């Protein structure tokens, strides 16, 4: 009877609202099963970057709210985006002078900044609502879109923790028209 109560208590604890124990275990299992395939998928993403932007070069900077991806692949990022999405998303609450002084951008400022800088590449996929101004600029300026969704969806399709990201994201690498060579892929 004591063993039954212990097992019952463990099952209750693992499924208690707010407990991540069971979910963490299943997600970790998923990642352990992906260890062989994940590098291959990252290599395909790296090939897309290299085929469109040339070999990894920190002087080739990519606009992205997910600055870790371009950096991990050997490309540079803009300081204005290096603070990740939170700073970008909340900057509309600050006076414009403060945002500029902090070398940041806000959704209300990004279109003018993009027109002035005309970056070689833009990677979106964090969240389509947050990135709508960035995506609108890329599409209006004629950037060539290279979808990255298949690479991410294959890797994360079984992951509950990342399922919501896939639902709201359009993982895309936009390359400035004068640099894009669609035949390279």
Tab-separated table of C-alpha atoms in Angstrom:
chain	number	residue	atom	x	y	z
A	1	UNK	CA	0.000	0.000	0.000
A	2	UNK	CA	2.859	2.376	0.793
A	3	UNK	CA	4.450	1.733	-2.606
A	4	UNK	CA	1.124	2.431	-4.290
A	5	UNK	CA	0.826	5.756	-2.450
A	6	UNK	CA	4.378	6.707	-3.420
A	7	UNK	CA	3.693	5.933	-7.097
A	8	UNK	CA	0.386	7.776	-6.934
A	9	UNK	CA	2.149	10.778	-5.385
A	10	UNK	CA	4.811	10.783	-8.123
A	11	UNK	CA	2.187	10.598	-10.861
A	12	UNK	CA	0.257	13.430	-9.208
A	13	UNK	CA	3.388	15.568	-8.871
A	14	UNK	CA	4.426	14.960	-12.492
A	15	UNK	CA	0.997	16.030	-13.718
A	16	UNK	CA	0.317	18.787	-11.200
A	17	UNK	CA	-0.779	21.998	-12.955
A	18	UNK	CA	2.275	24.171	-13.444
A	19	UNK	CA	4.703	21.275	-13.183
A	20	UNK	CA	7.020	20.966	-16.161
A	21	UNK	CA	8.492	17.664	-15.020
A	22	UNK	CA	6.621	15.366	-17.412
A	23	UNK	CA	6.766	17.782	-20.350
A	24	UNK	CA	10.458	18.494	-19.767
A	25	UNK	CA	11.163	14.754	-19.773
A	26	UNK	CA	9.353	14.150	-23.071
A	27	UNK	CA	10.882	17.224	-24.765
A	28	UNK	CA	14.372	16.207	-23.598
A	29	UNK	CA	13.751	12.725	-24.984
A	30	UNK	CA	12.787	14.302	-28.303
A	31	UNK	CA	16.000	16.334	-28.419
A	32	UNK	CA	18.129	13.314	-27.520
A	33	UNK	CA	16.567	11.454	-30.447
A	34	UNK	CA	17.380	14.384	-32.760
A	35	UNK	CA	21.083	14.631	-31.971
A	36	UNK	CA	22.143	12.951	-35.202
A	37	UNK	CA	19.685	14.752	-37.468
A	38	UNK	CA	19.826	18.289	-36.019
A	39	UNK	CA	23.358	19.048	-37.286
A	40	UNK	CA	22.273	17.965	-40.767
A	41	UNK	CA	19.336	20.373	-40.651
A	42	UNK	CA	21.506	23.203	-39.382
A	43	UNK	CA	23.933	22.419	-42.202
A	44	UNK	CA	21.081	22.821	-44.732
A	45	UNK	CA	20.208	26.206	-43.224
A	46	UNK	CA	23.899	27.150	-43.390
A	47	UNK	CA	23.934	26.094	-47.055
A	48	UNK	CA	20.974	28.399	-47.749
A	49	UNK	CA	22.813	31.294	-46.118
A	50	UNK	CA	26.073	30.526	-47.958
A	51	UNK	CA	24.363	30.010	-51.324
A	52	UNK	CA	22.595	33.363	-51.066
A	53	UNK	CA	25.061	35.513	-49.094
A	54	UNK	CA	28.398	33.872	-49.842
A	55	UNK	CA	30.651	32.098	-47.377
A	56	UNK	CA	30.361	33.026	-43.694
A	57	UNK	CA	31.715	36.508	-43.138
A	58	UNK	CA	31.060	38.683	-40.065
A	59	UNK	CA	31.107	41.788	-42.272
A	60	UNK	CA	27.941	40.523	-44.008
A	61	UNK	CA	25.343	41.563	-41.476
A	62	UNK	CA	21.838	40.138	-41.157
A	63	UNK	CA	18.847	41.883	-39.609
A	64	UNK	CA	17.120	39.478	-37.248
A	65	UNK	CA	15.369	39.535	-33.910
A	66	UNK	CA	16.939	36.087	-33.477
A	67	UNK	CA	20.535	37.278	-33.739
A	68	UNK	CA	21.885	33.955	-32.487
A	69	UNK	CA	21.169	32.242	-35.816
A	70	UNK	CA	23.235	34.504	-38.084
A	71	UNK	CA	26.015	34.662	-35.489
A	72	UNK	CA	26.110	30.868	-35.135
A	73	UNK	CA	26.376	30.563	-38.908
A	74	UNK	CA	29.310	32.989	-39.104
A	75	UNK	CA	27.525	36.157	-40.263
A	76	UNK	CA	27.307	39.506	-38.508
A	77	UNK	CA	24.312	41.251	-36.974
A	78	UNK	CA	23.358	44.869	-36.426
A	79	UNK	CA	23.812	46.277	-32.934
A	80	UNK	CA	20.285	47.679	-33.098
A	81	UNK	CA	18.918	44.128	-33.226
A	82	UNK	CA	21.471	42.387	-31.013
A	83	UNK	CA	19.375	42.971	-27.887
A	84	UNK	CA	16.835	40.363	-29.006
A	85	UNK	CA	13.069	40.800	-29.341
A	86	UNK	CA	12.183	42.095	-25.888
A	87	UNK	CA	13.997	45.421	-26.248
A	88	UNK	CA	12.626	45.885	-29.778
A	89	UNK	CA	9.057	45.092	-28.724
A	90	UNK	CA	9.051	47.436	-25.728
A	91	UNK	CA	10.857	50.414	-27.229
A	92	UNK	CA	7.615	52.014	-28.430
A	93	UNK	CA	6.971	52.779	-24.750
A	94	UNK	CA	10.082	54.987	-24.534
A	95	UNK	CA	10.607	58.451	-25.970
A	96	UNK	CA	12.241	58.267	-29.421
A	97	UNK	CA	15.310	60.179	-28.177
A	98	UNK	CA	15.928	57.523	-25.508
A	99	UNK	CA	15.583	54.670	-27.988
A	100	UNK	CA	18.125	56.302	-30.304
A	101	UNK	CA	20.462	57.095	-27.416
A	102	UNK	CA	20.350	53.417	-26.420
A	103	UNK	CA	21.133	52.421	-30.040
A	104	UNK	CA	17.851	50.552	-30.269
A	105	UNK	CA	14.940	50.325	-32.631
A	106	UNK	CA	11.214	50.053	-32.180
A	107	UNK	CA	8.508	48.873	-34.563
A	108	UNK	CA	7.605	52.522	-35.215
A	109	UNK	CA	11.222	53.372	-36.154
A	110	UNK	CA	12.352	50.279	-38.029
A	111	UNK	CA	10.972	51.091	-41.519
A	112	UNK	CA	12.972	54.321	-41.801
A	113	UNK	CA	16.086	52.617	-40.435
A	114	UNK	CA	15.773	49.746	-42.943
A	115	UNK	CA	15.339	52.193	-45.852
A	116	UNK	CA	18.438	54.082	-44.775
A	117	UNK	CA	20.631	51.008	-44.183
A	118	UNK	CA	19.294	48.595	-46.868
A	119	UNK	CA	20.771	45.504	-45.180
A	120	UNK	CA	22.027	42.643	-47.345
A	121	UNK	CA	19.752	40.128	-45.603
A	122	UNK	CA	16.835	39.898	-43.210
A	123	UNK	CA	15.878	36.759	-41.317
A	124	UNK	CA	12.372	36.584	-39.906
A	125	UNK	CA	10.599	33.895	-37.960
A	126	UNK	CA	10.436	35.090	-34.383
A	127	UNK	CA	6.794	36.173	-34.579
A	128	UNK	CA	4.927	37.483	-37.611
A	129	UNK	CA	3.045	40.127	-35.569
A	130	UNK	CA	6.196	41.543	-34.011
A	131	UNK	CA	8.100	41.423	-37.310
A	132	UNK	CA	5.330	42.755	-39.562
A	133	UNK	CA	7.121	46.058	-40.247
A	134	UNK	CA	10.374	44.239	-41.037
A	135	UNK	CA	8.649	41.747	-43.344
A	136	UNK	CA	6.644	44.519	-45.038
A	137	UNK	CA	9.870	46.407	-45.775
A	138	UNK	CA	11.575	43.292	-47.204
A	139	UNK	CA	8.646	42.503	-49.474
A	140	UNK	CA	8.124	46.105	-50.627
A	141	UNK	CA	11.846	46.550	-51.353
A	142	UNK	CA	11.851	43.422	-53.526
A	143	UNK	CA	14.004	41.230	-51.296
A	144	UNK	CA	14.070	37.638	-52.527
A	145	UNK	CA	12.512	35.247	-49.997
A	146	UNK	CA	14.135	31.900	-49.225
A	147	UNK	CA	11.802	29.913	-46.918
A	148	UNK	CA	13.508	28.136	-44.031
A	149	UNK	CA	10.344	26.587	-42.582
A	150	UNK	CA	10.936	23.027	-43.803
A	151	UNK	CA	14.234	22.853	-41.911
A	152	UNK	CA	12.734	24.083	-38.650
A	153	UNK	CA	9.427	22.199	-38.889
A	154	UNK	CA	11.158	18.860	-39.431
A	155	UNK	CA	13.318	19.374	-36.374
A	156	UNK	CA	10.645	20.675	-34.037
A	157	UNK	CA	7.436	19.032	-35.220
A	158	UNK	CA	7.206	16.716	-32.218
A	159	UNK	CA	8.239	19.307	-29.670
A	160	UNK	CA	5.381	20.712	-27.615
A	161	UNK	CA	7.668	23.420	-26.260
A	162	UNK	CA	8.351	24.851	-29.719
A	163	UNK	CA	5.071	24.057	-31.465
A	164	UNK	CA	3.678	27.541	-30.832
A	165	UNK	CA	6.729	29.171	-32.398
A	166	UNK	CA	6.173	27.241	-35.622
A	167	UNK	CA	2.490	28.226	-35.697
A	168	UNK	CA	3.167	31.974	-35.508
A	169	UNK	CA	6.397	32.114	-37.491
A	170	UNK	CA	7.290	32.293	-41.148
A	171	UNK	CA	10.961	31.316	-41.016
A	172	UNK	CA	12.384	33.164	-44.007
A	173	UNK	CA	15.694	34.557	-45.180
A	174	UNK	CA	15.140	37.667	-47.298
A	175	UNK	CA	18.095	38.674	-49.460
A	176	UNK	CA	18.506	42.073	-51.098
A	177	UNK	CA	17.659	41.749	-54.822
A	178	UNK	CA	21.115	42.805	-56.048
A	179	UNK	CA	22.715	40.034	-53.971
A	180	UNK	CA	20.185	37.217	-54.384
A	181	UNK	CA	20.927	34.426	-56.780
A	182	UNK	CA	17.952	32.079	-56.739
A	183	UNK	CA	19.722	29.680	-59.107
A	184	UNK	CA	22.329	29.030	-56.411
A	185	UNK	CA	19.890	26.821	-54.483
